[in-house]
XYZ file of C-alpha atoms in Angstrom:
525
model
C -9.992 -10.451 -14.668
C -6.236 -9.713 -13.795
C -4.997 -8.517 -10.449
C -4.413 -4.832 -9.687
C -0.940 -4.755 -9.075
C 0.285 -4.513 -5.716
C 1.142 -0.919 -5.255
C 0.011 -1.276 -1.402
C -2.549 -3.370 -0.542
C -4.791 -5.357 -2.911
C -3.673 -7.513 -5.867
C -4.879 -6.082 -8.926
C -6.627 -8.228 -11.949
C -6.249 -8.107 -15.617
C -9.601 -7.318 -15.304
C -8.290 -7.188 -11.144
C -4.728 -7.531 -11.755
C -3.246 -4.762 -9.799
C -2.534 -5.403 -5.932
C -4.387 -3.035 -3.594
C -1.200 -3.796 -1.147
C -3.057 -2.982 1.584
C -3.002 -1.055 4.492
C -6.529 -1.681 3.879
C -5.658 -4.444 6.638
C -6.499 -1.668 9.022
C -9.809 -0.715 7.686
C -11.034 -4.866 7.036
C -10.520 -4.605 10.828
C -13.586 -2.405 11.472
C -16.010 -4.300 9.140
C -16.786 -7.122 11.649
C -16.244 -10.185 9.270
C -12.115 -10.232 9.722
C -9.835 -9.123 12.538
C -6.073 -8.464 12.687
C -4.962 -11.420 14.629
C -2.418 -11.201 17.239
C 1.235 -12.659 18.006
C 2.537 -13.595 21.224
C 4.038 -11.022 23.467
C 1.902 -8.291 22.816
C 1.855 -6.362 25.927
C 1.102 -2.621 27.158
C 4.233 -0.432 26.560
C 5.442 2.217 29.344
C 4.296 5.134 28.770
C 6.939 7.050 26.444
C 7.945 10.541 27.043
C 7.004 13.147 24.367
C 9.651 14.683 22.444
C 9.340 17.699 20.385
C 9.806 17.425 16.406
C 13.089 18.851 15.278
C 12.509 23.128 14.751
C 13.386 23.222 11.060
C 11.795 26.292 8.780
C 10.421 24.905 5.702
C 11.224 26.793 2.476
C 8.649 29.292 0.963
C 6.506 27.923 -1.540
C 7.087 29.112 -5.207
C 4.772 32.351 -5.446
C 1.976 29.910 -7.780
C 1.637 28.145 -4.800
C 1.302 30.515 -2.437
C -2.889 30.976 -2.451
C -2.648 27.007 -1.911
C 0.310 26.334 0.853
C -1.108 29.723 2.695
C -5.509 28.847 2.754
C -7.078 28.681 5.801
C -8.191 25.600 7.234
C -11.491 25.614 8.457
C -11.917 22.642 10.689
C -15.782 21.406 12.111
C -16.788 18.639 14.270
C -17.981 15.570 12.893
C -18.226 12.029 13.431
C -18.876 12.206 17.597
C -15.230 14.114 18.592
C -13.664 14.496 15.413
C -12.683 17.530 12.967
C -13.223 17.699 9.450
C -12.346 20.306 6.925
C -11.799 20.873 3.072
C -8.951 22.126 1.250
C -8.008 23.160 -2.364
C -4.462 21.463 -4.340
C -4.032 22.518 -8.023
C -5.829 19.792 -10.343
C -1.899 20.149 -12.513
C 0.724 21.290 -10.810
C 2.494 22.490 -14.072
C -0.757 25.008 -13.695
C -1.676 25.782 -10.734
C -3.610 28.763 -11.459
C -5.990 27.118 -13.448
C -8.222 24.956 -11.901
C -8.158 23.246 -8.431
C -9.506 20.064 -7.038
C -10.656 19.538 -3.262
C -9.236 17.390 -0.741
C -11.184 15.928 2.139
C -9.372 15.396 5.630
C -10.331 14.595 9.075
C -8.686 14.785 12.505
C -8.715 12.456 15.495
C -7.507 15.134 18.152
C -4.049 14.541 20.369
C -5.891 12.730 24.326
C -3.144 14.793 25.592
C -3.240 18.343 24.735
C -0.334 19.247 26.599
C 1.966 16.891 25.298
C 1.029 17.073 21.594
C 3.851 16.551 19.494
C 2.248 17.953 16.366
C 0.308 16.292 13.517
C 0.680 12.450 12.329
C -0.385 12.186 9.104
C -1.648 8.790 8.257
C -2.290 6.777 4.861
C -4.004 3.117 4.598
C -2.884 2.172 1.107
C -4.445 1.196 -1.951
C -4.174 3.309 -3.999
C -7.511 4.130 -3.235
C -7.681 3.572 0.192
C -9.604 6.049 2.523
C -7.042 7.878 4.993
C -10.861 9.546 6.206
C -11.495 5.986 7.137
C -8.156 4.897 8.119
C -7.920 8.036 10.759
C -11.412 7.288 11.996
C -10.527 4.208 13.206
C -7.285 5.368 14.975
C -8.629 3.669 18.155
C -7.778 0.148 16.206
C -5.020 1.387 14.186
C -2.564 3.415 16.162
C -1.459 2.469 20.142
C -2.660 4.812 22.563
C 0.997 6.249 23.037
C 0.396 8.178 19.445
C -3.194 8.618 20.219
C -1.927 11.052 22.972
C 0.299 12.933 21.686
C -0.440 13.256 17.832
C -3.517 14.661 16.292
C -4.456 11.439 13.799
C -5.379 13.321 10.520
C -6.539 11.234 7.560
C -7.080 12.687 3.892
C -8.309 11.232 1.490
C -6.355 11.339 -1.774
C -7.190 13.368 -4.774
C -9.406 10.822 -7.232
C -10.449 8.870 -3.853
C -13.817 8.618 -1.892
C -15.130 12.289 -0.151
C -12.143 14.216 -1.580
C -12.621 14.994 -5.777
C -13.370 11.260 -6.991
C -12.595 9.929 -10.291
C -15.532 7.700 -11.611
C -15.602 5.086 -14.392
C -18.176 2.986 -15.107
C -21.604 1.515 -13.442
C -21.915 -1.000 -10.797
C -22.761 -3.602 -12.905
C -20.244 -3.038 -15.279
C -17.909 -3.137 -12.135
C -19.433 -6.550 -10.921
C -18.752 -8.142 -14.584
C -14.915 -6.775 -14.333
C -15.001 -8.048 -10.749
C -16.031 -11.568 -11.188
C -14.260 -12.367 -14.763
C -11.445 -14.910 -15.167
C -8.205 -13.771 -13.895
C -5.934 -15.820 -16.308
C -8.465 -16.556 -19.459
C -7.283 -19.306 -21.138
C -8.733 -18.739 -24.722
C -8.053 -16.045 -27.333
C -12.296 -15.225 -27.065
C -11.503 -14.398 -23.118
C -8.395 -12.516 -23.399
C -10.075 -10.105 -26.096
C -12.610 -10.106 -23.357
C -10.531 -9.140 -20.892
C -8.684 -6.031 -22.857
C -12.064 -4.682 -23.641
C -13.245 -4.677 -20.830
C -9.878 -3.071 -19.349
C -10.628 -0.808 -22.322
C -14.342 0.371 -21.359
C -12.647 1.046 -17.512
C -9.994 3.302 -18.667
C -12.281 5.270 -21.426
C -15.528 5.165 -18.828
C -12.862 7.519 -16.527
C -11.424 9.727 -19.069
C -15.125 10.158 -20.038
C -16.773 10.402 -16.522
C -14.004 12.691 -14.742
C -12.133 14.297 -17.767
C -8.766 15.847 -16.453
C -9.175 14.925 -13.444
C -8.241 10.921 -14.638
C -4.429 12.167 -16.137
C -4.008 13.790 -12.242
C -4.453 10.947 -9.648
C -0.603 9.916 -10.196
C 1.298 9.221 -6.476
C 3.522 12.085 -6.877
C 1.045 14.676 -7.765
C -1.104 13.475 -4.570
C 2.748 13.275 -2.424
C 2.610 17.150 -3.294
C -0.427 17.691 -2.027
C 0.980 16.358 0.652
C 3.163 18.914 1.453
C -0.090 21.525 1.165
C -1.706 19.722 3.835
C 1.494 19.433 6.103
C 1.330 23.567 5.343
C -2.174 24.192 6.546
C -1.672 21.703 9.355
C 1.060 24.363 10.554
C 3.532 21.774 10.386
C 7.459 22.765 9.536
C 8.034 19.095 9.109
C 5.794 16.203 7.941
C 5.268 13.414 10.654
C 3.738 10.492 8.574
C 2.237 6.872 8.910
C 1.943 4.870 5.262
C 0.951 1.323 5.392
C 1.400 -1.255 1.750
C 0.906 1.896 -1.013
C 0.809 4.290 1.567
C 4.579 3.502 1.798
C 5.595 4.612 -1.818
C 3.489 7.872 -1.040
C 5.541 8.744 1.823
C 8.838 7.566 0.019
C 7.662 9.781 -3.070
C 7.048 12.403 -1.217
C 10.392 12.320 0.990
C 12.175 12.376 -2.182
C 10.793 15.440 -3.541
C 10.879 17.090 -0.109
C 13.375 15.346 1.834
C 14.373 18.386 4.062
C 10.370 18.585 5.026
C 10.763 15.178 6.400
C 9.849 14.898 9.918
C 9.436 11.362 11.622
C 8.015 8.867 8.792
C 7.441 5.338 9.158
C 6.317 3.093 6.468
C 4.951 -0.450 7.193
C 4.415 -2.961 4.598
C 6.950 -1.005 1.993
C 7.206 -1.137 -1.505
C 9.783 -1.163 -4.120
C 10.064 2.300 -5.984
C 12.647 0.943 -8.546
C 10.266 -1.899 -9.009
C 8.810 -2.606 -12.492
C 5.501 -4.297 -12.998
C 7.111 -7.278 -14.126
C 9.129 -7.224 -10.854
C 6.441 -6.184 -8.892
C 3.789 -8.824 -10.142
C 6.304 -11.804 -9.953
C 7.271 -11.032 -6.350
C 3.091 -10.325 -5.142
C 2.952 -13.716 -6.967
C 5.575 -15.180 -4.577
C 4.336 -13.373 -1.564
C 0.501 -15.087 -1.898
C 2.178 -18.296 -3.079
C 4.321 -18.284 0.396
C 1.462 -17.065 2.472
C -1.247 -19.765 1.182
C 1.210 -22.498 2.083
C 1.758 -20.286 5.354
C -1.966 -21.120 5.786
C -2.450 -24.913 4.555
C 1.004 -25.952 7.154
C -0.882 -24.260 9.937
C -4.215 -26.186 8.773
C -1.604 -29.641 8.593
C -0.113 -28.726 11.836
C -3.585 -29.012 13.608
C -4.090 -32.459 12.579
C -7.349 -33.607 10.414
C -6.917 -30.657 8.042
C -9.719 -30.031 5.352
C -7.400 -29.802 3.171
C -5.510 -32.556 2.968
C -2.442 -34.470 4.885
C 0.288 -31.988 3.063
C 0.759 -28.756 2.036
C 1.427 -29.940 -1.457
C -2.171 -31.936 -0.991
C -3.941 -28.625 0.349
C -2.624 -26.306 -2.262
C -3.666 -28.897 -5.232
C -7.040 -28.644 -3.867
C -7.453 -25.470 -3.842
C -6.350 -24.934 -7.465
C -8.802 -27.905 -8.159
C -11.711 -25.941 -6.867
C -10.836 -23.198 -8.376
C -10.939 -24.466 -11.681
C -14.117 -26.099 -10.610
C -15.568 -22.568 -9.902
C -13.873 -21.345 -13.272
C -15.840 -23.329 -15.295
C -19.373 -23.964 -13.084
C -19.967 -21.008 -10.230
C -21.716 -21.469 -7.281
C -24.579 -20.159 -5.531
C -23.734 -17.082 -3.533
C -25.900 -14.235 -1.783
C -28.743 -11.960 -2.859
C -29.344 -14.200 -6.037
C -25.606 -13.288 -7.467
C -23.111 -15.910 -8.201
C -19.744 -16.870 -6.719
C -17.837 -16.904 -9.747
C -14.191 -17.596 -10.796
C -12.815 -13.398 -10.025
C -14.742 -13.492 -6.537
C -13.285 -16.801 -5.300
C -9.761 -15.864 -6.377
C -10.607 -12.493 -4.184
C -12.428 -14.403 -1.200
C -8.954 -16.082 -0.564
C -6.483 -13.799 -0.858
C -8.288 -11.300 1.816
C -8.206 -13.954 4.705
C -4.340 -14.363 3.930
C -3.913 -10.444 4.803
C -3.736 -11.692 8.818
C -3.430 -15.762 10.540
C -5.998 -13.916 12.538
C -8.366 -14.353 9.973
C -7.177 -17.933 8.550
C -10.383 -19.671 10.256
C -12.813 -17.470 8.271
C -11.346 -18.893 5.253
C -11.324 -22.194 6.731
C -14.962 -22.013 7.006
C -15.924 -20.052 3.881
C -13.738 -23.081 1.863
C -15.178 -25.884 3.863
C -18.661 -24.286 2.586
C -17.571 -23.655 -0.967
C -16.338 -27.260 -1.210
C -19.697 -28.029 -0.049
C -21.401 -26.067 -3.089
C -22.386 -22.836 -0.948
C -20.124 -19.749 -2.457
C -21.871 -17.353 -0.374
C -19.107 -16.641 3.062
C -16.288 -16.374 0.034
C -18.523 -13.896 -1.698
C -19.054 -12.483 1.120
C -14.991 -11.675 1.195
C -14.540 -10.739 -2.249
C -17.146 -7.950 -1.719
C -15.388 -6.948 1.351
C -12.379 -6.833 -0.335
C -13.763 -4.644 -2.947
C -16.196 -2.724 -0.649
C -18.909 -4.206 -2.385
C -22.426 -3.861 -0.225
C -25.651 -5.113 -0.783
C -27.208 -1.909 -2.432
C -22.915 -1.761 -4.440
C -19.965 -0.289 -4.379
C -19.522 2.092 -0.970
C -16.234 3.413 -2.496
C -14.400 4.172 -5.595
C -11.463 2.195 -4.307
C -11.327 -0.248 -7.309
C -11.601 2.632 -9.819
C -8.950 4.541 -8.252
C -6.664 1.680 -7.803
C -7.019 1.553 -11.429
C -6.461 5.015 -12.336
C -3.279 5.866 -9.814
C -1.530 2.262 -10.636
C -1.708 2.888 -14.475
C -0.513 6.404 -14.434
C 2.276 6.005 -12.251
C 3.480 2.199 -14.304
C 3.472 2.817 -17.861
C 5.206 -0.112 -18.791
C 2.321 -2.572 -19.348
C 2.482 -5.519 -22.074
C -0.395 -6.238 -24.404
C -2.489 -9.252 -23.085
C -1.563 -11.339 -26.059
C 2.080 -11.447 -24.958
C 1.466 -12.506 -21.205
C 1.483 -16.344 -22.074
C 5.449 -16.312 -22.671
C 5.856 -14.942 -19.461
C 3.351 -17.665 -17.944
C 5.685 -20.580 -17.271
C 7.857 -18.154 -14.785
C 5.307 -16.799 -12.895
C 4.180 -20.651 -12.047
C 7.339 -21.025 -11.604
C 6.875 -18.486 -8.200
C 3.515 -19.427 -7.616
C 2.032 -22.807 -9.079
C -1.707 -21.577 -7.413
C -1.773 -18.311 -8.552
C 1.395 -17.589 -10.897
C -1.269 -17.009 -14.211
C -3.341 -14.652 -12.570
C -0.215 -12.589 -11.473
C 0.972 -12.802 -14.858
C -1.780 -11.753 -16.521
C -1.328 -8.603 -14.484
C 1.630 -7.626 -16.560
C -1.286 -6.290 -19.249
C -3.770 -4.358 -16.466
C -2.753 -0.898 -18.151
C -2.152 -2.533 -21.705
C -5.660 -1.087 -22.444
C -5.608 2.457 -20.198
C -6.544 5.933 -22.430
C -3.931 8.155 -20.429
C 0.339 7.362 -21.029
C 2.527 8.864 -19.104
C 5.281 7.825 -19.760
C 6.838 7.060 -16.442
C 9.167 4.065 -15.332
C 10.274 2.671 -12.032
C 13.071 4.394 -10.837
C 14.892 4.262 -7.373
C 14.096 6.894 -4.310
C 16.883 8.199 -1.984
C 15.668 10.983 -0.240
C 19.062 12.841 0.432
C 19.543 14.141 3.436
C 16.105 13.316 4.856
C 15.727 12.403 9.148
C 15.431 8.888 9.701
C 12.817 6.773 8.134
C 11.684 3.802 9.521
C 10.597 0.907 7.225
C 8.834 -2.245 8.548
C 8.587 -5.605 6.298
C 7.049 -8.814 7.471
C 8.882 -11.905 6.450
C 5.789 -13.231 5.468
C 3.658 -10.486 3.960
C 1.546 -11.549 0.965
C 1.366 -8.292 -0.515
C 4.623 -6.316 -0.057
C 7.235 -8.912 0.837
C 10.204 -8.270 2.773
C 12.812 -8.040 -0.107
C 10.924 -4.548 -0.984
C 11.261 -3.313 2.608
C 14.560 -3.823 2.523
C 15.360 -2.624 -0.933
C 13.472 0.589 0.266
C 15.543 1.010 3.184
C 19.121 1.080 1.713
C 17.691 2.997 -1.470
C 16.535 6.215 1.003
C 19.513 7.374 2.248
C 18.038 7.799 6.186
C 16.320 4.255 5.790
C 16.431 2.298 9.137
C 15.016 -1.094 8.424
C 12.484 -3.168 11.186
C 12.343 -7.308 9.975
C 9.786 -8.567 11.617
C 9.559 -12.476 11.448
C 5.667 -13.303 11.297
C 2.713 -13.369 8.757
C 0.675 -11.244 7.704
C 0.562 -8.140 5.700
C 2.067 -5.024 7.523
C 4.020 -4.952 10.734
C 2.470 -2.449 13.312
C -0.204 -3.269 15.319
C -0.413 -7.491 14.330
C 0.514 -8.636 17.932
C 4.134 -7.828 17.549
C 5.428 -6.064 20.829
C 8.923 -5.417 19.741
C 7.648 -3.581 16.234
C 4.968 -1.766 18.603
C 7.581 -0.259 20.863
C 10.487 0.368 17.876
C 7.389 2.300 16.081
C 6.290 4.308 18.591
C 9.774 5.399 20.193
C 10.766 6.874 17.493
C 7.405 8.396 16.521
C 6.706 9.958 19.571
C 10.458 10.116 21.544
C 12.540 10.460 18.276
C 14.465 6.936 19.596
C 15.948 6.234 16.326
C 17.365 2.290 16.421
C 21.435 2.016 15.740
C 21.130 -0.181 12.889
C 18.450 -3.131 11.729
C 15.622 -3.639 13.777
C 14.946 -7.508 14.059
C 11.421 -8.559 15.893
């Protein structure tokens, strides 16, 4: 399998290839195995005083819009205190009168009524990640400060989870793709690997016809702007974390007079290729698996080994161990070489969660696969009974419609020797990411190009020095490409910035988002 490329929060394969960059570091927070670790000199900040959003009048819609920007939103409690509601966005936006899609969204009401600045707007990442989820959960995710003066409302994206889902193949078909080689080594396993790439991208053009040419970042950034509408928001206040971040900078660049107070944590490149994009992910998990083996060192008696060079050798020994004889997992399946490439890269999301892999390793060295299984599946929301989401399927179909510049998977082993060159552990499997879209039904056409936003308000962008998923070079390329961009550096590991124990990104976040404090110049935490 090859990675999903890192749009926002996971690696992706050939067959997973694509990183789902992941502000799904929120949501693994809430499923009990991981945790979001902490940094010294987290402390409670004062409480902020609430300043109201700038009173700007946002333009009329065109008049095809007008039955969509003007709909009534119908909100209803769920989920013990929270709202939920349904709205309609045009399936295509080049016709909008003919048919419509739904959009699910739910709202985690302002604690302070009287000082509610308006609406934040939140997205996890992916693509494919559930904002639903991510919203629901605001009590881990966002500090109380924004918790009492925003309402927290999470949508899911079109093609994702309750909103209109795309859907492409069967479970099983989905565990195959799951657990197959990310770098096959043999002519038989790279044909492998394109059909099966093949049977994903025809099972979703077959399963949710039009719908699978329409999940593409800047047709679900203008839907964006409908749901900042209904809200009865003149401005968009926004939260995007890994993908989530090239959502919001999408959408400030078709709207950049809508913009409001936006930060994105955990940014991506826009003007990134997938060449670029795949050889700096393969970097990023590279620098944060040695991250993890010097901590291991540090402690004395490591596992591992007596070096970093020692620890990382291992673990590409066992992996080639696993590629050629899996191990015994759970419920009678298999850990096999695409789940234990999976079941190490989640841990590296947060140090906080550095001892789980220490222990899942320690047992898969020992010949029981099941904890890294066990993290794989989380990191595809894989459950006992399958999949709980469409998150992999979506990740597929967003990545591959907005990056049409895949190579055919016969051509990835000239670009093999540079991509070891960045990572010797995993610098195959990134490369064989190159050809994750090779295979996909729908072209569109589209390239990387550069964002700028012109005359937007300030947007904050967070990048963690260390982030294995959307390393700091893309934070700060994002930041002088938008033409407000005020860059936060925060020196730590991790993937994303807010909320992982760092007290000085905590309080530079939330002043702005709730004072409108914007910093004079770089941020450095």
């Amino acid at each position: 399998v090859s990675t999903p490329t890192s749009r926002a929060g996971r690696p992706g394969r050939t067959a997973l290839s694509l990183v789902l960059c992941a502000g799904l570091a929120a949501g693994v927070a809430g499923c009990g195995l991981l945790d979001r670790g902490s940094e010294p000199g987290a402390e409670p900040a004062p409480t902020l005083s609430a300043s109201p959003l700038p009173s700007t009048a946002a333009p009329a819609p065109k008049a095809e819009l007008k039955r969509y920007y003007r709909q009534d939103l119908a909100w209803s409690d769920c989920r013990d205190g929270m709202r939920c509601a349904q709205i309609e966005v045009p399936l295509d936006y080049a016709h909008p009168d003919a048919n419509s899609i739904s959009l699910a969204l739910l709202k985690v009401p302002a604690e302070d009524p009287d000082q509610r600045v308006g609406s934040l707007v939140v997205n996890p990442g992916g693509p494919g990640g559930s904002g639903i989820e991510y919203a629901a959960r605001a009590d881990l995710a966002f500090g109380a400060e924004l918790r009492r003066v925003y309402d927290i409302v999470g949508f899911d994206p079109r093609g994702v989870g309750e909103s209109t889902p795309v859907d492409c193949v069967a479970d099983p078909e989905l565990d195959t793709f799951v657990a197959s080689d990310p770098d096959p080594d043999t002519a038989a396993e790279r044909d492998a690997t394109a059909r099966m790439l093949a049977e994903l991208g025809q099972g979703c053009v077959e399963h949710s016809g039009d719908l699978a040419a329409h999940v593409s970042t800047e047709e679900v950034a203008r839907d964006l702007d409908i749901i900042r509408a209904v809200l009865g928001d003149r401005t968009l206040s926004y939260f995007g974390a890994s993908y989530g971040t090239f959502l919001g900078a999408t959408y400030a660049d078709l709207f950049p007079e809508r913009v409001g107070r936006m930060v994105l944590d955990g940014a991506l490149d826009p003007a990134a290729t997938t060449e670029e994009i795949n050889l700096v992910q393969a970097r990023g998990f590279e620098t944060a698996l040695r991250a993890y083996v010097r901590h291991c060192v540090d402690q004395g008696g490591c596992f591992l080994g007596d070096s970093v060079q020692a620890g990382t050798a291992r673990i590409r020994d066992f992996l080639d161990r696993v590629e050629k004889s899996p191990l015994p997992g759970r419920d009678g399946r298999q850990l096999r070489i695409g789940n234990a490439v999976l079941g190490i890269w989640l841990p590296l999301y947060s140090p906080g969660n550095w001892p789980v892999l220490d222990t899942a390793l320690q047992a898969a060295f020992a010949g029981d696969g099941a904890i890294l299984l066990a993290l794989a599946d989380q990191y595809t929301s894989r459950t006992a009974s399958g999949y709980a989401d469409n998150s992999l399927e979506a990740l597929y179909a967003v990545n591959c419609l907005d990056h049409d510049d895949a190579i055919p998977v016969d051509e990835v082993p000239s670009h093999i020797a540079e991509f070891e060159k960045a990572s010797p552990t995993f610098g195959a499997i990134f490369a064989y990411g190159l050809s994750s879209c090779a295979q996909w039904p729908v072209h569109t056409g589209r390239v990387a190009e550069p964002v700028e936003a012109a005359g937007a308000a300030p947007i904050l962008v967070v990048g963690t020095s260390r982030d294995p998923a959307t390393p700091m070079r893309w934070a700060v390329s994002l930041a002088e490409q938008l033409d407000s961009g005020v860059l936060v550096r925060r020196d730590g590991d991790g993937h994303t910035g807010y909320r992982a124990g760092n007290a000085c990104v905590d309080r530079t976040v939330e002043a702005y988002l709730v004072s409108g404090d914007v910093p004079d110049g770089t941020v450095r935490c």
